[in-house]
Amino acid sequence: MAKKNKKAAAGESAAAAHLPSPPSSTSSVSNSKTAPPNLSLSSSALVICRNKHWRYISSFHGPWLQLPVEVLETLANANYYMPLPRPVDPAVFYDLVKIRQLVDGATDLAVRAANGVASSALSNSLGGGAAHHMQALGLGFGNTGGAKLSPERRFRMREQATQKLSRAYHLDEIASSVATMQSTSTLENVAGLVLQRAPQDPDANYVHFFHEKIPSRQLAECTDLRVLDMIIGQRPSDCEPLRTRAIVRSFKDDFEGAAQDLTTALSVCRLNRPHRSPAKESMQLERRTGRRWDNPPLDERDHPSSTEVQLLFQRAACYLTLACDHVELALARDFHTPAKGPSSGTNGVGDLNGNGHTEEHVGGNAEGESRLHPTSSQIGDQGPSKRQLENRKTVRLYAKRALRDYMEYLKHFHYSPNQPIEVSDDFSRQVNQATHRSKRHYGQSRWMPQDSNSPTGSSVGHTVYPLATLFSATPPADLPPYPSVDIVHPATASGHASTIETTAEAVTYHPLLTDSLHSLLLCHTLVQTSTKELQRHAYMVARLARLADGYPVFQASRSPARADWIEVLRRAENWIELGSSWEALCAPAPLPIPPSANSMSTATAGVNALSITGPASPSETEEQRKERMRHQAIIEALEDERVNDEASFKAAILARQKRAEADQVTYPTSTSPSASSAPRRWAVDDGREYPILTERAEAVARWLREAPTISGTGSGKRKKKPGTKRMASVEQTADSTGSQTESAPV
């Protein structure tokens, strides 16, 4: 896949010129840092904060942004004390609580510093809650208390606000970016004001890096890495700036440097990870045997950390991209001219039918078609070159590394094939109690803690497995059959709809879980896993994807990897012979119905979901419906990372509008009480992705089509010649790097 060369912007600022040079040799070409030179690149471009370009932002939207912090903290504790598998990953849940507290505190300090208000208590006493809310929106009335704050006092308040924001971005920069977008615009300038007096402040530089205004969709051209290099030099024991630099390098197509930064960050993270004593962990487990009010809020130093999970996911994505980038070099289309990238006219985005080339590229004749798509006999006559063989090994090597990181990522989450329905019903009851501020308790908890001596982490009555165990060579034998008859043949399963079950499948939710599961399938495709085994993995991914539910804090979001996997299945004509369409296999599983009439039903849980997200809009006219669909299509297209120019932007809007119209025909809106009150999971219900072909999907589909299969994954040849030194140069480098990486704790 052709690389895009990033050129430095003309006219770098004087401030950027005085920054120290990057210490790493893998750093991309430095670009302009400050906003004024960037604006010269495109005077008509929309100028927005840099953090609004971050990927996977839509995965972190949800009610956690609007819920009161006290309610959010209550839900986080209730989630933590639930038996495995917990409804939501507790590390992410506690990060949301801390990020909300930090961002809200920073907002209060920044607004008071801008308006000259000495304290929050003073502003509340002057005008009540209404005045405080208006100040939070940047509509303050100045210092109505009469005492004018000194410049030093305002600077200290802004400095404290910047420190809070820096800590939030250290926890999770994606979730913090979403939280700051929902806050006042005063936060966007607070770090810049601190830098005017303290230009070397690491917290202010880190926050200003996220809040600096740059032209929209020009992050690679308008971002200089030297600020992050300076922060990393000042704080070498922090792994979070390395994570940020890796993400920026991925925007600059420097995926090798990004993977190197993430590997270093993982080493630093694991070196500084606090070690818990077994006695302390068993004491926390014993707390779960008491009553609900005997479960105290977990101390902050005991909160689980999500940093390692973030680093594993980001590095796996880098390795997967590197594997796809080498597919073009491993499978040259033309033996007489140099290989070119995917020809589409829209930077890798094909037309809506999924075609990556047009007739004018071919020339409209059979000779051009033969040159661009040689037959198997032509390939056999010519034979692969040495460089092609080396790149094929590189594709498999990077795919194996990505697969390893995704499996490590999945080890942090759990699945149960037979969780009692009362467990989820109990959690829904606690959510209802917290969101309605009810002070009543429901008696002693019915659930015993997890047995720390059990190899599978099982609790009384149900079994729990890490997600990575489900994708091992020998998966557990007690899993329910999947796909079941009601999924493959829905019409024949109507008689089983009234069956009341006492257990149900459950999985721990993480905002990036769906994308990781589908990326796992892409990795197996590049590694050339056997068709039978890949089919088993695909069914397992569909089983988990239909159970993924972000209730009560995360909203459903579509996954880029899922869209790519669907496109690969379509272009390969379902080569693994799935029993149904992927949309049907991943359709959200129905919520379980509690057998007890006295317990809260899942219909009540659906009402609780509406109380969090808000009721549906009333009936609308045809013109209003079309305008709403168009507006929603524009918003979704702006958030999508694969839209990179005007042509792909228009194509995305058109495809989304067509999908919405098809949904309206297939699933017409019902106003009947039964339809509106039916409980539904917080998941992607239609499963359909807009049909825009990405470079990754094209690379994987082409590798599946043209790459020669290797029986036994190539291990047999290496066993016959263990001591040979006649290896390709790329295999020597890759194997040495891979062995170092796999032996080291990364």
PDB file of N, CA and C in Angstrom, residues 482-558:
ATOM      1  N   TYR A 482     -23.878 -22.429  19.120  1.00  0.00           N
ATOM      2  CA  TYR A 482     -24.063 -21.192  18.356  1.00  0.00           C
ATOM      3  C   TYR A 482     -23.509 -21.393  16.957  1.00  0.00           C
ATOM      4  N   PRO A 483     -24.192 -20.919  15.899  1.00  0.00           N
ATOM      5  CA  PRO A 483     -25.491 -20.239  15.954  1.00  0.00           C
ATOM      6  C   PRO A 483     -26.630 -21.218  16.204  1.00  0.00           C
ATOM      7  N   SER A 484     -27.630 -20.748  16.939  1.00  0.00           N
ATOM      8  CA  SER A 484     -28.772 -21.586  17.254  1.00  0.00           C
ATOM      9  C   SER A 484     -29.781 -21.544  16.124  1.00  0.00           C
ATOM     10  N   VAL A 485     -30.817 -22.341  16.248  1.00  0.00           N
ATOM     11  CA  VAL A 485     -31.808 -22.451  15.178  1.00  0.00           C
ATOM     12  C   VAL A 485     -32.561 -21.154  14.980  1.00  0.00           C
ATOM     13  N   ASP A 486     -32.824 -20.421  16.064  1.00  0.00           N
ATOM     14  CA  ASP A 486     -33.612 -19.201  15.938  1.00  0.00           C
ATOM     15  C   ASP A 486     -32.848 -18.090  15.250  1.00  0.00           C
ATOM     16  N   ILE A 487     -31.514 -18.232  15.113  1.00  0.00           N
ATOM     17  CA  ILE A 487     -30.731 -17.229  14.386  1.00  0.00           C
ATOM     18  C   ILE A 487     -30.640 -17.586  12.915  1.00  0.00           C
ATOM     19  N   VAL A 488     -30.346 -18.850  12.619  1.00  0.00           N
ATOM     20  CA  VAL A 488     -30.224 -19.263  11.218  1.00  0.00           C
ATOM     21  C   VAL A 488     -31.585 -19.349  10.543  1.00  0.00           C
ATOM     22  N   HIS A 489     -32.580 -19.867  11.277  1.00  0.00           N
ATOM     23  CA  HIS A 489     -33.940 -19.995  10.735  1.00  0.00           C
ATOM     24  C   HIS A 489     -34.924 -19.366  11.713  1.00  0.00           C
ATOM     25  N   PRO A 490     -35.098 -18.065  11.682  1.00  0.00           N
ATOM     26  CA  PRO A 490     -35.945 -17.407  12.669  1.00  0.00           C
ATOM     27  C   PRO A 490     -37.394 -17.869  12.609  1.00  0.00           C
ATOM     28  N   ALA A 491     -37.899 -18.239  11.420  1.00  0.00           N
ATOM     29  CA  ALA A 491     -39.306 -18.598  11.298  1.00  0.00           C
ATOM     30  C   ALA A 491     -39.630 -19.881  12.051  1.00  0.00           C
ATOM     31  N   THR A 492     -38.673 -20.810  12.126  1.00  0.00           N
ATOM     32  CA  THR A 492     -38.929 -22.090  12.785  1.00  0.00           C
ATOM     33  C   THR A 492     -38.741 -22.034  14.286  1.00  0.00           C
ATOM     34  N   ALA A 493     -38.298 -20.900  14.809  1.00  0.00           N
ATOM     35  CA  ALA A 493     -38.002 -20.798  16.236  1.00  0.00           C
ATOM     36  C   ALA A 493     -39.051 -20.010  16.989  1.00  0.00           C
ATOM     37  N   SER A 494     -40.179 -19.709  16.356  1.00  0.00           N
ATOM     38  CA  SER A 494     -41.196 -18.913  17.027  1.00  0.00           C
ATOM     39  C   SER A 494     -41.806 -19.654  18.202  1.00  0.00           C
ATOM     40  N   GLY A 495     -41.812 -20.978  18.153  1.00  0.00           N
ATOM     41  CA  GLY A 495     -42.402 -21.740  19.241  1.00  0.00           C
ATOM     42  C   GLY A 495     -41.575 -21.732  20.507  1.00  0.00           C
ATOM     43  N   HIS A 496     -40.283 -21.358  20.396  1.00  0.00           N
ATOM     44  CA  HIS A 496     -39.415 -21.359  21.561  1.00  0.00           C
ATOM     45  C   HIS A 496     -39.330 -19.989  22.206  1.00  0.00           C
ATOM     46  N   ALA A 497     -40.072 -19.008  21.710  1.00  0.00           N
ATOM     47  CA  ALA A 497     -39.936 -17.648  22.221  1.00  0.00           C
ATOM     48  C   ALA A 497     -40.464 -17.516  23.631  1.00  0.00           C
ATOM     49  N   SER A 498     -41.457 -18.349  24.003  1.00  0.00           N
ATOM     50  CA  SER A 498     -42.066 -18.228  25.322  1.00  0.00           C
ATOM     51  C   SER A 498     -41.329 -19.023  26.395  1.00  0.00           C
ATOM     52  N   THR A 499     -40.245 -19.683  26.045  1.00  0.00           N
ATOM     53  CA  THR A 499     -39.505 -20.474  27.013  1.00  0.00           C
ATOM     54  C   THR A 499     -38.809 -19.566  28.020  1.00  0.00           C
ATOM     55  N   ILE A 500     -39.001 -19.844  29.299  1.00  0.00           N
ATOM     56  CA  ILE A 500     -38.380 -19.058  30.362  1.00  0.00           C
ATOM     57  C   ILE A 500     -37.128 -19.794  30.822  1.00  0.00           C
ATOM     58  N   GLU A 501     -36.006 -19.130  30.737  1.00  0.00           N
ATOM     59  CA  GLU A 501     -34.739 -19.714  31.129  1.00  0.00           C
ATOM     60  C   GLU A 501     -34.257 -19.072  32.416  1.00  0.00           C
ATOM     61  N   THR A 502     -33.435 -19.806  33.139  1.00  0.00           N
ATOM     62  CA  THR A 502     -32.913 -19.311  34.413  1.00  0.00           C
ATOM     63  C   THR A 502     -31.494 -18.782  34.295  1.00  0.00           C
ATOM     64  N   THR A 503     -30.801 -19.078  33.206  1.00  0.00           N
ATOM     65  CA  THR A 503     -29.443 -18.583  32.991  1.00  0.00           C
ATOM     66  C   THR A 503     -29.346 -17.979  31.599  1.00  0.00           C
ATOM     67  N   ALA A 504     -28.315 -17.187  31.410  1.00  0.00           N
ATOM     68  CA  ALA A 504     -28.087 -16.538  30.114  1.00  0.00           C
ATOM     69  C   ALA A 504     -26.597 -16.273  29.957  1.00  0.00           C
ATOM     70  N   GLU A 505     -26.173 -16.085  28.706  1.00  0.00           N
ATOM     71  CA  GLU A 505     -24.785 -15.722  28.442  1.00  0.00           C
ATOM     72  C   GLU A 505     -24.561 -14.259  28.810  1.00  0.00           C
ATOM     73  N   ALA A 506     -23.347 -13.957  29.223  1.00  0.00           N
ATOM     74  CA  ALA A 506     -23.004 -12.584  29.603  1.00  0.00           C
ATOM     75  C   ALA A 506     -21.538 -12.340  29.295  1.00  0.00           C
ATOM     76  N   VAL A 507     -21.202 -11.086  28.969  1.00  0.00           N
ATOM     77  CA  VAL A 507     -19.831 -10.711  28.647  1.00  0.00           C
ATOM     78  C   VAL A 507     -19.553  -9.325  29.219  1.00  0.00           C
ATOM     79  N   THR A 508     -18.324  -9.095  29.625  1.00  0.00           N
ATOM     80  CA  THR A 508     -17.919  -7.778  30.111  1.00  0.00           C
ATOM     81  C   THR A 508     -17.802  -6.821  28.932  1.00  0.00           C
ATOM     82  N   TYR A 509     -18.370  -5.636  29.079  1.00  0.00           N
ATOM     83  CA  TYR A 509     -18.361  -4.664  27.981  1.00  0.00           C
ATOM     84  C   TYR A 509     -17.156  -3.744  28.101  1.00  0.00           C
ATOM     85  N   HIS A 510     -16.586  -3.444  26.953  1.00  0.00           N
ATOM     86  CA  HIS A 510     -15.534  -2.430  26.835  1.00  0.00           C
ATOM     87  C   HIS A 510     -15.803  -1.644  25.563  1.00  0.00           C
ATOM     88  N   PRO A 511     -15.574  -0.336  25.554  1.00  0.00           N
ATOM     89  CA  PRO A 511     -15.915   0.459  24.360  1.00  0.00           C
ATOM     90  C   PRO A 511     -15.237  -0.008  23.085  1.00  0.00           C
ATOM     91  N   LEU A 512     -14.067  -0.637  23.196  1.00  0.00           N
ATOM     92  CA  LEU A 512     -13.313  -1.062  22.016  1.00  0.00           C
ATOM     93  C   LEU A 512     -13.392  -2.568  21.788  1.00  0.00           C
ATOM     94  N   LEU A 513     -14.286  -3.255  22.503  1.00  0.00           N
ATOM     95  CA  LEU A 513     -14.348  -4.708  22.405  1.00  0.00           C
ATOM     96  C   LEU A 513     -14.800  -5.170  21.025  1.00  0.00           C
ATOM     97  N   THR A 514     -15.853  -4.558  20.483  1.00  0.00           N
ATOM     98  CA  THR A 514     -16.364  -4.980  19.177  1.00  0.00           C
ATOM     99  C   THR A 514     -15.315  -4.802  18.094  1.00  0.00           C
ATOM    100  N   ASP A 515     -14.597  -3.682  18.125  1.00  0.00           N
ATOM    101  CA  ASP A 515     -13.560  -3.455  17.120  1.00  0.00           C
ATOM    102  C   ASP A 515     -12.422  -4.457  17.275  1.00  0.00           C
ATOM    103  N   SER A 516     -12.065  -4.798  18.506  1.00  0.00           N
ATOM    104  CA  SER A 516     -10.983  -5.763  18.726  1.00  0.00           C
ATOM    105  C   SER A 516     -11.376  -7.152  18.232  1.00  0.00           C
ATOM    106  N   LEU A 517     -12.608  -7.553  18.484  1.00  0.00           N
ATOM    107  CA  LEU A 517     -13.041  -8.885  18.057  1.00  0.00           C
ATOM    108  C   LEU A 517     -13.002  -9.021  16.539  1.00  0.00           C
ATOM    109  N   HIS A 518     -13.466  -8.004  15.828  1.00  0.00           N
ATOM    110  CA  HIS A 518     -13.454  -8.090  14.362  1.00  0.00           C
ATOM    111  C   HIS A 518     -12.039  -7.928  13.804  1.00  0.00           C
ATOM    112  N   SER A 519     -11.207  -7.153  14.482  1.00  0.00           N
ATOM    113  CA  SER A 519      -9.804  -7.072  14.061  1.00  0.00           C
ATOM    114  C   SER A 519      -9.114  -8.413  14.231  1.00  0.00           C
ATOM    115  N   LEU A 520      -9.530  -9.163  15.246  1.00  0.00           N
ATOM    116  CA  LEU A 520      -8.975 -10.502  15.440  1.00  0.00           C
ATOM    117  C   LEU A 520      -9.234 -11.386  14.221  1.00  0.00           C
ATOM    118  N   LEU A 521     -10.413 -11.272  13.631  1.00  0.00           N
ATOM    119  CA  LEU A 521     -10.733 -12.064  12.438  1.00  0.00           C
ATOM    120  C   LEU A 521      -9.895 -11.611  11.243  1.00  0.00           C
ATOM    121  N   LEU A 522      -9.663 -10.311  11.129  1.00  0.00           N
ATOM    122  CA  LEU A 522      -8.799  -9.831  10.046  1.00  0.00           C
ATOM    123  C   LEU A 522      -7.384 -10.368  10.203  1.00  0.00           C
ATOM    124  N   CYS A 523      -6.885 -10.426  11.447  1.00  0.00           N
ATOM    125  CA  CYS A 523      -5.548 -10.977  11.683  1.00  0.00           C
ATOM    126  C   CYS A 523      -5.490 -12.451  11.300  1.00  0.00           C
ATOM    127  N   HIS A 524      -6.503 -13.210  11.669  1.00  0.00           N
ATOM    128  CA  HIS A 524      -6.516 -14.635  11.309  1.00  0.00           C
ATOM    129  C   HIS A 524      -6.560 -14.812   9.791  1.00  0.00           C
ATOM    130  N   THR A 525      -7.232 -13.919   9.101  1.00  0.00           N
ATOM    131  CA  THR A 525      -7.273 -14.008   7.643  1.00  0.00           C
ATOM    132  C   THR A 525      -5.897 -13.775   7.053  1.00  0.00           C
ATOM    133  N   LEU A 526      -5.152 -12.799   7.584  1.00  0.00           N
ATOM    134  CA  LEU A 526      -3.810 -12.518   7.071  1.00  0.00           C
ATOM    135  C   LEU A 526      -2.828 -13.624   7.457  1.00  0.00           C
ATOM    136  N   VAL A 527      -3.013 -14.211   8.625  1.00  0.00           N
ATOM    137  CA  VAL A 527      -2.147 -15.318   9.038  1.00  0.00           C
ATOM    138  C   VAL A 527      -2.456 -16.586   8.247  1.00  0.00           C
ATOM    139  N   GLN A 528      -3.597 -16.592   7.565  1.00  0.00           N
ATOM    140  CA  GLN A 528      -4.059 -17.724   6.755  1.00  0.00           C
ATOM    141  C   GLN A 528      -4.420 -18.917   7.637  1.00  0.00           C
ATOM    142  N   THR A 529      -5.197 -18.626   8.672  1.00  0.00           N
ATOM    143  CA  THR A 529      -5.759 -19.680   9.499  1.00  0.00           C
ATOM    144  C   THR A 529      -6.687 -20.544   8.652  1.00  0.00           C
ATOM    145  N   SER A 530      -6.757 -21.815   8.964  1.00  0.00           N
ATOM    146  CA  SER A 530      -7.576 -22.728   8.180  1.00  0.00           C
ATOM    147  C   SER A 530      -9.035 -22.278   8.185  1.00  0.00           C
ATOM    148  N   THR A 531      -9.745 -22.634   7.125  1.00  0.00           N
ATOM    149  CA  THR A 531     -11.134 -22.189   6.967  1.00  0.00           C
ATOM    150  C   THR A 531     -12.019 -22.680   8.098  1.00  0.00           C
ATOM    151  N   LYS A 532     -11.822 -23.913   8.513  1.00  0.00           N
ATOM    152  CA  LYS A 532     -12.660 -24.474   9.579  1.00  0.00           C
ATOM    153  C   LYS A 532     -12.429 -23.749  10.894  1.00  0.00           C
ATOM    154  N   GLU A 533     -11.176 -23.496  11.218  1.00  0.00           N
ATOM    155  CA  GLU A 533     -10.880 -22.804  12.471  1.00  0.00           C
ATOM    156  C   GLU A 533     -11.335 -21.352  12.420  1.00  0.00           C
ATOM    157  N   LEU A 534     -11.163 -20.706  11.272  1.00  0.00           N
ATOM    158  CA  LEU A 534     -11.606 -19.318  11.141  1.00  0.00           C
ATOM    159  C   LEU A 534     -13.123 -19.227  11.256  1.00  0.00           C
ATOM    160  N   GLN A 535     -13.830 -20.230  10.752  1.00  0.00           N
ATOM    161  CA  GLN A 535     -15.283 -20.240  10.921  1.00  0.00           C
ATOM    162  C   GLN A 535     -15.660 -20.332  12.395  1.00  0.00           C
ATOM    163  N   ARG A 536     -14.926 -21.155  13.140  1.00  0.00           N
ATOM    164  CA  ARG A 536     -15.197 -21.260  14.578  1.00  0.00           C
ATOM    165  C   ARG A 536     -14.942 -19.933  15.282  1.00  0.00           C
ATOM    166  N   HIS A 537     -13.838 -19.254  14.920  1.00  0.00           N
ATOM    167  CA  HIS A 537     -13.555 -17.950  15.516  1.00  0.00           C
ATOM    168  C   HIS A 537     -14.610 -16.918  15.120  1.00  0.00           C
ATOM    169  N   ALA A 538     -15.073 -16.975  13.886  1.00  0.00           N
ATOM    170  CA  ALA A 538     -16.089 -16.014  13.442  1.00  0.00           C
ATOM    171  C   ALA A 538     -17.390 -16.194  14.217  1.00  0.00           C
ATOM    172  N   TYR A 539     -17.799 -17.439  14.417  1.00  0.00           N
ATOM    173  CA  TYR A 539     -19.008 -17.684  15.205  1.00  0.00           C
ATOM    174  C   TYR A 539     -18.823 -17.210  16.651  1.00  0.00           C
ATOM    175  N   MET A 540     -17.626 -17.360  17.177  1.00  0.00           N
ATOM    176  CA  MET A 540     -17.375 -16.909  18.550  1.00  0.00           C
ATOM    177  C   MET A 540     -17.436 -15.389  18.634  1.00  0.00           C
ATOM    178  N   VAL A 541     -16.886 -14.705  17.626  1.00  0.00           N
ATOM    179  CA  VAL A 541     -16.966 -13.242  17.596  1.00  0.00           C
ATOM    180  C   VAL A 541     -18.419 -12.786  17.505  1.00  0.00           C
ATOM    181  N   ALA A 542     -19.200 -13.437  16.653  1.00  0.00           N
ATOM    182  CA  ALA A 542     -20.610 -13.078  16.536  1.00  0.00           C
ATOM    183  C   ALA A 542     -21.354 -13.338  17.841  1.00  0.00           C
ATOM    184  N   ARG A 543     -21.036 -14.429  18.525  1.00  0.00           N
ATOM    185  CA  ARG A 543     -21.665 -14.741  19.805  1.00  0.00           C
ATOM    186  C   ARG A 543     -21.422 -13.613  20.807  1.00  0.00           C
ATOM    187  N   LEU A 544     -20.161 -13.124  20.882  1.00  0.00           N
ATOM    188  CA  LEU A 544     -19.816 -12.089  21.851  1.00  0.00           C
ATOM    189  C   LEU A 544     -20.328 -10.720  21.424  1.00  0.00           C
ATOM    190  N   ALA A 545     -20.293 -10.438  20.111  1.00  0.00           N
ATOM    191  CA  ALA A 545     -20.735  -9.124  19.637  1.00  0.00           C
ATOM    192  C   ALA A 545     -22.221  -8.909  19.896  1.00  0.00           C
ATOM    193  N   ARG A 546     -23.014  -9.959  19.813  1.00  0.00           N
ATOM    194  CA  ARG A 546     -24.445  -9.802  20.040  1.00  0.00           C
ATOM    195  C   ARG A 546     -24.769  -9.635  21.525  1.00  0.00           C
ATOM    196  N   LEU A 547     -23.808  -9.985  22.402  1.00  0.00           N
ATOM    197  CA  LEU A 547     -24.011  -9.813  23.839  1.00  0.00           C
ATOM    198  C   LEU A 547     -23.453  -8.496  24.359  1.00  0.00           C
ATOM    199  N   ALA A 548     -22.597  -7.824  23.573  1.00  0.00           N
ATOM    200  CA  ALA A 548     -21.944  -6.596  24.034  1.00  0.00           C
ATOM    201  C   ALA A 548     -22.984  -5.503  24.243  1.00  0.00           C
ATOM    202  N   ASP A 549     -23.053  -4.997  25.461  1.00  0.00           N
ATOM    203  CA  ASP A 549     -24.081  -4.034  25.833  1.00  0.00           C
ATOM    204  C   ASP A 549     -23.462  -3.026  26.792  1.00  0.00           C
ATOM    205  N   GLY A 550     -23.417  -1.760  26.402  1.00  0.00           N
ATOM    206  CA  GLY A 550     -22.791  -0.724  27.212  1.00  0.00           C
ATOM    207  C   GLY A 550     -23.661  -0.143  28.297  1.00  0.00           C
ATOM    208  N   TYR A 551     -24.840  -0.717  28.537  1.00  0.00           N
ATOM    209  CA  TYR A 551     -25.740  -0.240  29.585  1.00  0.00           C
ATOM    210  C   TYR A 551     -25.035  -0.283  30.938  1.00  0.00           C
ATOM    211  N   PRO A 552     -25.108   0.780  31.750  1.00  0.00           N
ATOM    212  CA  PRO A 552     -25.931   1.990  31.593  1.00  0.00           C
ATOM    213  C   PRO A 552     -25.149   3.254  31.249  1.00  0.00           C
ATOM    214  N   VAL A 553     -23.909   3.146  30.759  1.00  0.00           N
ATOM    215  CA  VAL A 553     -23.090   4.346  30.578  1.00  0.00           C
ATOM    216  C   VAL A 553     -22.645   4.571  29.141  1.00  0.00           C
ATOM    217  N   PHE A 554     -22.568   3.515  28.314  1.00  0.00           N
ATOM    218  CA  PHE A 554     -22.036   3.666  26.970  1.00  0.00           C
ATOM    219  C   PHE A 554     -23.127   3.487  25.932  1.00  0.00           C
ATOM    220  N   GLN A 555     -23.035   4.293  24.929  1.00  0.00           N
ATOM    221  CA  GLN A 555     -23.945   4.258  23.797  1.00  0.00           C
ATOM    222  C   GLN A 555     -23.367   3.338  22.730  1.00  0.00           C
ATOM    223  N   ALA A 556     -24.213   2.734  21.936  1.00  0.00           N
ATOM    224  CA  ALA A 556     -23.736   1.862  20.864  1.00  0.00           C
ATOM    225  C   ALA A 556     -23.040   2.678  19.783  1.00  0.00           C
ATOM    226  N   SER A 557     -22.003   2.105  19.191  1.00  0.00           N
ATOM    227  CA  SER A 557     -21.276   2.781  18.114  1.00  0.00           C
ATOM    228  C   SER A 557     -20.850   1.743  17.090  1.00  0.00           C
ATOM    229  N   ARG A 558     -20.762   2.160  15.861  1.00  0.00           N
ATOM    230  CA  ARG A 558     -20.332   1.247  14.804  1.00  0.00           C
ATOM    231  C   ARG A 558     -18.815   1.129  14.786  1.00  0.00           C
TER     232      ARG A 558
END
